[in-house]
Amino acid sequence: MPQRKPKVPLRHTRPRCGRGCGELHGHDRNDRHDRRMKPLPPKVLAFADAQAGLVARRQLRVAGFTRKHVDAQLTARRWSARSSVVVSTFTGALTREQQAWLGVLHAGPPAIVGGYTALEHHGLRNWRRERITILVDDEEHLAPLDGIDWFRTRRPLEVWRTTGRDLPLARVEPAALLCAAHEPNWRTAQGLLAAVVQQRLTTPAALRTQMERMKPLRRAPRFRLLLTEFEGGAQSVAEVDVKRMCTDFGLPVPARQRRRQDSSGRWRYTDCEWTLPTGEVLVLEVDGAFHMEVEHWEGDIQRQRGLTTPGRIVVRATAREIRDEPFQLAADLRNLGLAALCA
């Protein structure tokens, strides 16, 4: 009895197969399926290109790409289903931007990226949160989606959306104020508003204007006081705490953010300064939590060394000391010469 020849795998090189990949594939159902695969319409390609490779099924229907065609792409393992209503035109893990796209596409308009996630996209450093925050209309009731938090609000999301970006993103001011208003920890809320100002993402005036448009807003009276401190020159919550310490312990309020040239000729801005009766300058540098990391810690040591001169005394304190042990720091500053200014 003649033996049957073994099945010879073929290379997909014909254009109509849809792959054109040159890889070895056997004669199976997927091969026959690929030969009748519908080419992607230009509108689908445009959606995918603008949305980091993710497309909502409603967009595909508008583009004339039916559920049957979508299922064909998923069966061929070219695409991947990311939620019940969103597919990706690729397989593999999602990036941060793609996770944000997944959230807004799953929720649909007028959903936008908000909270810490929006601020991260605007360039905020050292405040990253792993979960993605999506602001949705208050009437929406969405099922949980892995890695994404839905924040329901009655606010005008269309008005809050930033311009000039494909990704629907809340502007810095409403994103920061809403996030700070609902942040459980008050000091974290203060720190967030200080960070967006310190990192030049916005200004105290812009935050104040936006706050008036968001009435009613939780913590608004406390935010107004905080913004007044920022308008007075404070660049962080720790600097606000320094002023409070000076008021409580009868010390003169320091000058803030003075421009000084270090020993290498580089211009620096000091946190707090007092000019003593002797003509010497006492500088207080405040170290936040991120200063404790090795690379920041070494940089701060070099900064202190470069700013110290025979007529300039530089001392450092942690933000925790100023918050929890202001009496000890106040006593040390008095001993370094501030007592003469209090007489």
mmCIF file of C-alpha atoms in Angstrom:
data_model
loop_
_atom_site.group_PDB
_atom_site.id
_atom_site.type_symbol
_atom_site.label_atom_id
_atom_site.label_comp_id
_atom_site.label_asym_id
_atom_site.label_seq_id
_atom_site.Cartn_x
_atom_site.Cartn_y
_atom_site.Cartn_z
ATOM 1 C CA MET A 1 0.000 0.000 0.000
ATOM 2 C CA PRO A 2 1.574 3.312 -1.023
ATOM 3 C CA GLN A 3 2.496 5.599 1.816
ATOM 4 C CA ARG A 4 0.928 9.053 1.978
ATOM 5 C CA LYS A 5 3.389 11.895 1.591
ATOM 6 C CA PRO A 6 3.818 14.011 4.712
ATOM 7 C CA LYS A 7 2.114 17.417 4.792
ATOM 8 C CA VAL A 8 4.582 20.094 3.645
ATOM 9 C CA PRO A 9 4.261 23.444 5.389
ATOM 10 C CA LEU A 10 3.963 26.415 3.089
ATOM 11 C CA ARG A 11 5.172 29.962 3.433
ATOM 12 C CA HIS A 12 2.571 32.675 3.410
ATOM 13 C CA THR A 13 3.954 34.941 0.761
ATOM 14 C CA ARG A 14 0.894 35.538 -1.394
ATOM 15 C CA PRO A 15 -0.642 38.992 -0.824
ATOM 16 C CA ARG A 16 -4.182 37.636 -0.570
ATOM 17 C CA CYS A 17 -3.329 35.560 2.507
ATOM 18 C CA GLY A 18 -3.182 38.783 4.484
ATOM 19 C CA ARG A 19 -0.020 37.908 6.396
ATOM 20 C CA GLY A 20 2.876 38.272 3.972
ATOM 21 C CA CYS A 21 5.058 37.229 6.858
ATOM 22 C CA GLY A 22 7.235 34.581 5.220
ATOM 23 C CA GLU A 23 6.801 32.295 8.225
ATOM 24 C CA LEU A 24 6.127 28.561 7.974
ATOM 25 C CA HIS A 25 2.475 27.551 8.434
ATOM 26 C CA GLY A 26 0.678 24.260 7.798
ATOM 27 C CA HIS A 27 -2.525 23.723 5.827
ATOM 28 C CA ASP A 28 -5.048 24.332 8.604
ATOM 29 C CA ARG A 29 -8.275 26.164 9.247
ATOM 30 C CA ASN A 30 -6.449 29.406 10.065
ATOM 31 C CA ASP A 31 -4.718 29.349 6.645
ATOM 32 C CA ARG A 32 -8.047 29.066 4.822
ATOM 33 C CA HIS A 33 -9.402 31.702 7.200
ATOM 34 C CA ASP A 34 -6.518 34.096 6.388
ATOM 35 C CA ARG A 35 -7.101 33.799 2.636
ATOM 36 C CA ARG A 36 -10.534 35.357 3.040
ATOM 37 C CA MET A 37 -9.448 37.922 5.686
ATOM 38 C CA LYS A 38 -10.879 41.376 4.919
ATOM 39 C CA PRO A 39 -8.239 44.098 4.562
ATOM 40 C CA LEU A 40 -8.386 46.766 7.247
ATOM 41 C CA PRO A 41 -10.268 49.862 6.060
ATOM 42 C CA PRO A 42 -8.293 53.145 6.157
ATOM 43 C CA LYS A 43 -10.656 54.470 8.828
ATOM 44 C CA VAL A 44 -9.832 51.555 11.145
ATOM 45 C CA LEU A 45 -6.116 52.127 10.596
ATOM 46 C CA ALA A 46 -6.602 55.813 11.404
ATOM 47 C CA PHE A 47 -8.398 54.969 14.665
ATOM 48 C CA ALA A 48 -5.666 52.534 15.691
ATOM 49 C CA ASP A 49 -2.890 54.979 14.818
ATOM 50 C CA ALA A 50 -4.445 57.817 16.849
ATOM 51 C CA GLN A 51 -5.364 55.600 19.832
ATOM 52 C CA ALA A 52 -2.100 53.765 20.484
ATOM 53 C CA GLY A 53 -3.349 50.628 18.698
ATOM 54 C CA LEU A 54 -6.685 50.298 20.550
ATOM 55 C CA VAL A 55 -10.114 50.552 18.924
ATOM 56 C CA ALA A 56 -13.625 50.403 20.348
ATOM 57 C CA ARG A 57 -16.055 48.030 18.668
ATOM 58 C CA ARG A 58 -18.476 50.924 18.093
ATOM 59 C CA GLN A 59 -15.746 52.670 16.085
ATOM 60 C CA LEU A 60 -15.216 49.535 14.027
ATOM 61 C CA ARG A 61 -18.917 49.337 13.229
ATOM 62 C CA VAL A 62 -18.877 52.961 12.051
ATOM 63 C CA ALA A 63 -15.927 52.095 9.816
ATOM 64 C CA GLY A 64 -17.882 49.212 8.276
ATOM 65 C CA PHE A 65 -15.885 46.515 10.041
ATOM 66 C CA THR A 66 -18.449 43.976 11.227
ATOM 67 C CA ARG A 67 -18.366 41.734 14.271
ATOM 68 C CA LYS A 68 -17.594 38.806 11.976
ATOM 69 C CA HIS A 69 -14.481 40.554 10.683
ATOM 70 C CA VAL A 70 -13.379 41.455 14.218
ATOM 71 C CA ASP A 71 -13.813 37.855 15.349
ATOM 72 C CA ALA A 72 -11.738 36.743 12.363
ATOM 73 C CA GLN A 73 -8.855 38.981 13.491
ATOM 74 C CA LEU A 74 -9.142 37.704 17.050
ATOM 75 C CA THR A 75 -9.243 34.062 15.894
ATOM 76 C CA ALA A 76 -6.125 34.638 13.803
ATOM 77 C CA ARG A 77 -4.479 36.035 16.948
ATOM 78 C CA ARG A 78 -3.588 39.264 15.247
ATOM 79 C CA TRP A 79 -5.785 41.247 17.596
ATOM 80 C CA SER A 80 -6.575 40.874 21.272
ATOM 81 C CA ALA A 81 -9.809 41.540 23.183
ATOM 82 C CA ARG A 82 -8.969 43.955 26.017
ATOM 83 C CA SER A 83 -12.507 44.358 27.336
ATOM 84 C CA SER A 84 -16.037 43.597 26.238
ATOM 85 C CA VAL A 85 -16.035 46.665 23.976
ATOM 86 C CA VAL A 86 -12.348 47.350 23.183
ATOM 87 C CA VAL A 87 -9.837 45.412 21.092
ATOM 88 C CA SER A 88 -6.185 46.046 20.373
ATOM 89 C CA THR A 89 -4.643 45.631 16.939
ATOM 90 C CA PHE A 90 -1.673 43.912 18.571
ATOM 91 C CA THR A 91 -1.002 41.302 21.252
ATOM 92 C CA GLY A 92 1.147 41.624 24.340
ATOM 93 C CA ALA A 93 1.181 43.781 27.455
ATOM 94 C CA LEU A 94 -0.257 47.291 27.457
ATOM 95 C CA THR A 95 1.823 50.375 28.151
ATOM 96 C CA ARG A 96 0.634 53.103 30.541
ATOM 97 C CA GLU A 97 -0.692 55.164 27.643
ATOM 98 C CA GLN A 98 -2.510 52.151 26.203
ATOM 99 C CA GLN A 99 -4.080 51.407 29.608
ATOM 100 C CA ALA A 100 -5.391 54.966 29.678
ATOM 101 C CA TRP A 101 -6.799 54.550 26.158
ATOM 102 C CA LEU A 102 -8.445 51.304 27.237
ATOM 103 C CA GLY A 103 -10.220 53.112 30.056
ATOM 104 C CA VAL A 104 -11.579 56.037 28.017
ATOM 105 C CA LEU A 105 -12.593 53.818 25.080
ATOM 106 C CA HIS A 106 -14.331 51.324 27.337
ATOM 107 C CA ALA A 107 -16.290 54.067 29.115
ATOM 108 C CA GLY A 108 -16.974 56.043 25.950
ATOM 109 C CA PRO A 109 -17.490 59.822 25.645
ATOM 110 C CA PRO A 110 -17.328 62.073 27.607
ATOM 111 C CA ALA A 111 -14.881 60.029 29.737
ATOM 112 C CA ILE A 112 -11.400 61.516 30.205
ATOM 113 C CA VAL A 113 -8.217 60.523 32.014
ATOM 114 C CA GLY A 114 -8.066 62.239 35.407
ATOM 115 C CA GLY A 115 -6.420 62.220 38.822
ATOM 116 C CA TYR A 116 -2.783 61.291 39.263
ATOM 117 C CA THR A 117 -2.819 59.578 35.843
ATOM 118 C CA ALA A 118 -3.673 62.804 33.997
ATOM 119 C CA LEU A 119 -1.018 64.712 35.943
ATOM 120 C CA GLU A 120 1.545 62.029 35.101
ATOM 121 C CA HIS A 121 0.771 62.516 31.401
ATOM 122 C CA HIS A 122 1.207 66.267 31.872
ATOM 123 C CA GLY A 123 4.709 65.641 33.224
ATOM 124 C CA LEU A 124 4.284 65.475 37.020
ATOM 125 C CA ARG A 125 7.262 63.631 38.535
ATOM 126 C CA ASN A 126 7.494 61.470 41.670
ATOM 127 C CA TRP A 127 3.716 61.142 42.103
ATOM 128 C CA ARG A 128 2.950 58.085 39.999
ATOM 129 C CA ARG A 129 0.129 55.762 41.021
ATOM 130 C CA GLU A 130 -0.129 52.304 39.457
ATOM 131 C CA ARG A 131 -3.888 52.330 38.902
ATOM 132 C CA ILE A 132 -5.362 54.379 36.072
ATOM 133 C CA THR A 133 -8.031 56.971 36.953
ATOM 134 C CA ILE A 134 -10.827 57.627 34.454
ATOM 135 C CA LEU A 135 -13.399 60.357 35.057
ATOM 136 C CA VAL A 136 -16.861 59.319 33.853
ATOM 137 C CA ASP A 137 -20.325 60.821 33.915
ATOM 138 C CA ASP A 138 -22.201 60.363 37.174
ATOM 139 C CA GLU A 139 -24.933 58.379 35.392
ATOM 140 C CA GLU A 140 -22.475 55.718 34.210
ATOM 141 C CA HIS A 141 -22.416 52.349 35.984
ATOM 142 C CA LEU A 142 -19.430 50.454 34.609
ATOM 143 C CA ALA A 143 -18.271 46.991 35.545
ATOM 144 C CA PRO A 144 -14.787 46.784 37.141
ATOM 145 C CA LEU A 145 -11.848 46.699 34.736
ATOM 146 C CA ASP A 146 -8.471 45.412 35.879
ATOM 147 C CA GLY A 147 -6.077 48.221 36.842
ATOM 148 C CA ILE A 148 -8.602 51.025 36.250
ATOM 149 C CA ASP A 149 -10.571 53.138 38.725
ATOM 150 C CA TRP A 150 -13.797 54.805 37.562
ATOM 151 C CA PHE A 151 -14.417 58.186 39.200
ATOM 152 C CA ARG A 152 -18.027 59.279 38.714
ATOM 153 C CA THR A 153 -18.682 63.017 38.701
ATOM 154 C CA ARG A 154 -21.277 65.586 37.631
ATOM 155 C CA ARG A 155 -18.524 67.968 36.517
ATOM 156 C CA PRO A 156 -18.412 69.194 32.867
ATOM 157 C CA LEU A 157 -15.857 66.746 31.519
ATOM 158 C CA GLU A 158 -15.994 68.154 27.975
ATOM 159 C CA VAL A 159 -14.927 71.557 29.326
ATOM 160 C CA TRP A 160 -12.141 70.035 31.413
ATOM 161 C CA ARG A 161 -10.551 68.200 28.487
ATOM 162 C CA THR A 162 -7.155 69.502 27.429
ATOM 163 C CA THR A 163 -6.626 70.570 23.814
ATOM 164 C CA GLY A 164 -3.948 69.504 21.380
ATOM 165 C CA ARG A 165 -3.803 65.830 22.420
ATOM 166 C CA ASP A 166 -5.399 62.702 20.988
ATOM 167 C CA LEU A 167 -5.778 61.088 24.420
ATOM 168 C CA PRO A 168 -8.817 62.572 26.248
ATOM 169 C CA LEU A 169 -7.034 64.127 29.206
ATOM 170 C CA ALA A 170 -8.179 66.444 31.995
ATOM 171 C CA ARG A 171 -6.327 69.743 32.233
ATOM 172 C CA VAL A 172 -3.818 70.163 35.059
ATOM 173 C CA GLU A 173 -5.916 72.492 37.222
ATOM 174 C CA PRO A 174 -9.188 70.498 37.449
ATOM 175 C CA ALA A 175 -7.291 67.206 37.659
ATOM 176 C CA ALA A 176 -5.128 68.420 40.562
ATOM 177 C CA LEU A 177 -7.939 70.133 42.490
ATOM 178 C CA LEU A 178 -10.413 67.258 42.189
ATOM 179 C CA CYS A 179 -7.723 64.742 43.132
ATOM 180 C CA ALA A 180 -6.609 66.823 46.139
ATOM 181 C CA ALA A 181 -10.210 67.339 47.243
ATOM 182 C CA HIS A 182 -10.811 63.581 47.434
ATOM 183 C CA GLU A 183 -7.356 62.546 48.666
ATOM 184 C CA PRO A 184 -7.861 60.887 52.099
ATOM 185 C CA ASN A 185 -4.652 62.322 53.564
ATOM 186 C CA TRP A 186 -4.614 66.122 53.922
ATOM 187 C CA ARG A 187 -0.825 66.423 53.782
ATOM 188 C CA THR A 188 -0.764 64.398 50.582
ATOM 189 C CA ALA A 189 -3.387 66.745 49.149
ATOM 190 C CA GLN A 190 -1.241 69.757 50.092
ATOM 191 C CA GLY A 191 1.841 68.120 48.651
ATOM 192 C CA LEU A 192 0.111 67.426 45.351
ATOM 193 C CA LEU A 193 -0.922 71.068 44.858
ATOM 194 C CA ALA A 194 2.558 72.192 45.875
ATOM 195 C CA ALA A 195 4.128 69.772 43.388
ATOM 196 C CA VAL A 196 2.129 70.972 40.359
ATOM 197 C CA VAL A 197 3.160 74.545 41.197
ATOM 198 C CA GLN A 198 6.779 73.723 42.018
ATOM 199 C CA GLN A 199 7.215 71.691 38.826
ATOM 200 C CA ARG A 200 5.824 74.583 36.768
ATOM 201 C CA LEU A 201 2.776 72.678 35.490
ATOM 202 C CA THR A 202 0.485 75.502 36.593
ATOM 203 C CA THR A 203 0.380 78.596 38.813
ATOM 204 C CA PRO A 204 -1.396 79.468 42.055
ATOM 205 C CA ALA A 205 -3.467 82.026 40.138
ATOM 206 C CA ALA A 206 -4.639 79.409 37.619
ATOM 207 C CA LEU A 207 -5.552 77.003 40.430
ATOM 208 C CA ARG A 208 -7.476 79.742 42.236
ATOM 209 C CA THR A 209 -9.414 80.636 39.073
ATOM 210 C CA GLN A 210 -10.279 76.993 38.413
ATOM 211 C CA MET A 211 -11.317 76.488 42.034
ATOM 212 C CA GLU A 212 -13.901 79.268 41.719
ATOM 213 C CA ARG A 213 -15.357 77.479 38.691
ATOM 214 C CA MET A 214 -15.650 74.207 40.621
ATOM 215 C CA LYS A 215 -17.906 75.408 43.427
ATOM 216 C CA PRO A 216 -18.776 73.576 45.569
ATOM 217 C CA LEU A 217 -15.409 71.897 46.165
ATOM 218 C CA ARG A 218 -14.300 69.958 49.216
ATOM 219 C CA ARG A 219 -11.531 71.651 51.257
ATOM 220 C CA ALA A 220 -11.899 74.878 49.252
ATOM 221 C CA PRO A 221 -11.251 77.202 52.256
ATOM 222 C CA ARG A 222 -8.065 75.314 53.138
ATOM 223 C CA PHE A 223 -6.986 75.329 49.506
ATOM 224 C CA ARG A 224 -7.377 79.133 49.381
ATOM 225 C CA LEU A 225 -5.075 79.543 52.371
ATOM 226 C CA LEU A 226 -2.567 77.169 50.828
ATOM 227 C CA LEU A 227 -2.604 79.024 47.503
ATOM 228 C CA THR A 228 -1.993 82.289 49.350
ATOM 229 C CA GLU A 229 1.161 80.716 50.791
ATOM 230 C CA PHE A 230 2.265 79.657 47.319
ATOM 231 C CA GLU A 231 1.604 83.138 45.970
ATOM 232 C CA GLY A 232 3.823 84.432 48.767
ATOM 233 C CA GLY A 233 6.729 82.354 47.492
ATOM 234 C CA ALA A 234 6.324 78.942 49.139
ATOM 235 C CA GLN A 235 7.224 76.144 46.759
ATOM 236 C CA SER A 236 6.351 73.150 48.937
ATOM 237 C CA VAL A 237 4.286 72.089 51.918
ATOM 238 C CA ALA A 238 7.501 71.992 53.963
ATOM 239 C CA GLU A 239 8.063 75.705 53.296
ATOM 240 C CA VAL A 240 4.518 76.382 54.484
ATOM 241 C CA ASP A 241 5.384 74.408 57.639
ATOM 242 C CA VAL A 242 8.527 76.532 58.119
ATOM 243 C CA LYS A 243 6.438 79.701 58.114
ATOM 244 C CA ARG A 244 4.016 78.157 60.601
ATOM 245 C CA MET A 245 6.943 77.156 62.841
ATOM 246 C CA CYS A 246 8.349 80.682 62.752
ATOM 247 C CA THR A 247 4.974 82.139 63.713
ATOM 248 C CA ASP A 248 4.451 79.641 66.544
ATOM 249 C CA PHE A 249 7.938 80.054 68.056
ATOM 250 C CA GLY A 250 8.457 83.775 67.525
ATOM 251 C CA LEU A 251 11.091 83.531 64.800
ATOM 252 C CA PRO A 252 11.330 85.953 61.873
ATOM 253 C CA VAL A 253 9.815 84.695 58.626
ATOM 254 C CA PRO A 254 12.609 83.786 56.169
ATOM 255 C CA ALA A 255 13.142 84.943 52.623
ATOM 256 C CA ARG A 256 12.323 82.098 50.233
ATOM 257 C CA GLN A 257 13.693 80.903 46.918
ATOM 258 C CA ARG A 258 16.696 83.251 46.907
ATOM 259 C CA ARG A 259 18.912 82.943 43.838
ATOM 260 C CA ARG A 260 22.479 82.098 44.835
ATOM 261 C CA GLN A 261 25.610 81.112 42.915
ATOM 262 C CA ASP A 262 27.468 78.072 44.242
ATOM 263 C CA SER A 263 31.236 77.445 44.195
ATOM 264 C CA SER A 264 31.059 75.963 40.682
ATOM 265 C CA GLY A 265 29.285 79.022 39.282
ATOM 266 C CA ARG A 266 25.917 77.307 39.005
ATOM 267 C CA TRP A 267 22.819 79.236 40.041
ATOM 268 C CA ARG A 268 20.742 77.697 42.829
ATOM 269 C CA TYR A 269 17.540 78.633 44.642
ATOM 270 C CA THR A 270 17.624 78.253 48.416
ATOM 271 C CA ASP A 271 14.552 77.157 50.386
ATOM 272 C CA CYS A 272 14.782 79.619 53.324
ATOM 273 C CA GLU A 273 17.237 82.365 54.291
ATOM 274 C CA TRP A 274 17.798 84.778 57.173
ATOM 275 C CA THR A 275 20.354 87.610 57.151
ATOM 276 C CA LEU A 276 21.925 87.798 60.629
ATOM 277 C CA PRO A 277 23.043 91.027 62.389
ATOM 278 C CA THR A 278 26.672 90.000 61.790
ATOM 279 C CA GLY A 279 26.075 90.091 58.028
ATOM 280 C CA GLU A 280 26.199 86.314 57.753
ATOM 281 C CA VAL A 281 23.425 84.442 55.968
ATOM 282 C CA LEU A 282 21.737 81.430 57.561
ATOM 283 C CA VAL A 283 20.270 79.041 54.958
ATOM 284 C CA LEU A 284 17.794 76.271 55.762
ATOM 285 C CA GLU A 285 17.401 73.564 53.116
ATOM 286 C CA VAL A 286 14.395 71.257 53.512
ATOM 287 C CA ASP A 287 14.674 67.630 52.396
ATOM 288 C CA GLY A 288 11.449 65.882 51.357
ATOM 289 C CA ALA A 289 10.926 62.118 51.197
ATOM 290 C CA PHE A 290 12.451 61.716 47.727
ATOM 291 C CA HIS A 291 15.659 63.390 48.992
ATOM 292 C CA MET A 292 16.297 60.227 51.003
ATOM 293 C CA GLU A 293 16.992 58.247 47.836
ATOM 294 C CA VAL A 294 20.710 57.694 47.239
ATOM 295 C CA GLU A 295 21.022 59.764 44.062
ATOM 296 C CA HIS A 296 19.137 62.727 45.584
ATOM 297 C CA TRP A 297 20.940 62.410 48.903
ATOM 298 C CA GLU A 298 24.377 62.648 47.304
ATOM 299 C CA GLY A 299 23.226 65.548 45.133
ATOM 300 C CA ASP A 300 21.971 67.397 48.224
ATOM 301 C CA ILE A 301 25.333 66.930 49.965
ATOM 302 C CA GLN A 302 27.112 68.406 46.932
ATOM 303 C CA ARG A 303 24.591 71.255 46.818
ATOM 304 C CA GLN A 304 25.163 72.079 50.503
ATOM 305 C CA ARG A 305 28.921 72.034 50.055
ATOM 306 C CA GLY A 306 28.718 74.293 47.005
ATOM 307 C CA LEU A 307 26.476 76.852 48.739
ATOM 308 C CA THR A 308 28.503 77.035 51.972
ATOM 309 C CA THR A 309 30.897 80.018 52.169
ATOM 310 C CA PRO A 310 32.640 81.803 55.072
ATOM 311 C CA GLY A 311 29.669 84.183 55.194
ATOM 312 C CA ARG A 312 26.901 81.677 54.498
ATOM 313 C CA ILE A 313 25.875 78.889 56.892
ATOM 314 C CA VAL A 314 23.839 76.071 55.335
ATOM 315 C CA VAL A 315 21.870 73.669 57.532
ATOM 316 C CA ARG A 316 19.430 70.965 56.506
ATOM 317 C CA ALA A 317 16.256 69.554 58.018
ATOM 318 C CA THR A 318 13.771 66.948 56.889
ATOM 319 C CA ALA A 319 10.159 67.760 56.136
ATOM 320 C CA ARG A 320 9.195 65.288 58.869
ATOM 321 C CA GLU A 321 11.214 67.218 61.486
ATOM 322 C CA ILE A 322 9.513 70.476 60.580
ATOM 323 C CA ARG A 323 6.108 68.820 60.766
ATOM 324 C CA ASP A 324 6.560 66.660 63.889
ATOM 325 C CA GLU A 325 9.406 68.301 65.876
ATOM 326 C CA PRO A 326 9.311 72.036 65.055
ATOM 327 C CA PHE A 327 10.320 72.952 68.624
ATOM 328 C CA GLN A 328 13.715 71.253 68.205
ATOM 329 C CA LEU A 329 14.423 72.895 64.840
ATOM 330 C CA ALA A 330 13.352 76.303 66.188
ATOM 331 C CA ALA A 331 15.766 75.924 69.131
ATOM 332 C CA ASP A 332 18.629 74.983 66.813
ATOM 333 C CA LEU A 333 17.971 77.968 64.555
ATOM 334 C CA ARG A 334 17.967 80.286 67.582
ATOM 335 C CA ASN A 335 21.364 78.911 68.630
ATOM 336 C CA LEU A 336 22.713 79.516 65.120
ATOM 337 C CA GLY A 337 21.995 83.243 65.361
ATOM 338 C CA LEU A 338 18.265 83.831 64.955
ATOM 339 C CA ALA A 339 18.006 84.694 68.671
ATOM 340 C CA ALA A 340 19.630 88.060 67.886
ATOM 341 C CA LEU A 341 16.840 88.812 65.372
ATOM 342 C CA CYS A 342 14.182 88.030 67.979
ATOM 343 C CA ALA A 343 15.469 90.524 70.559
#
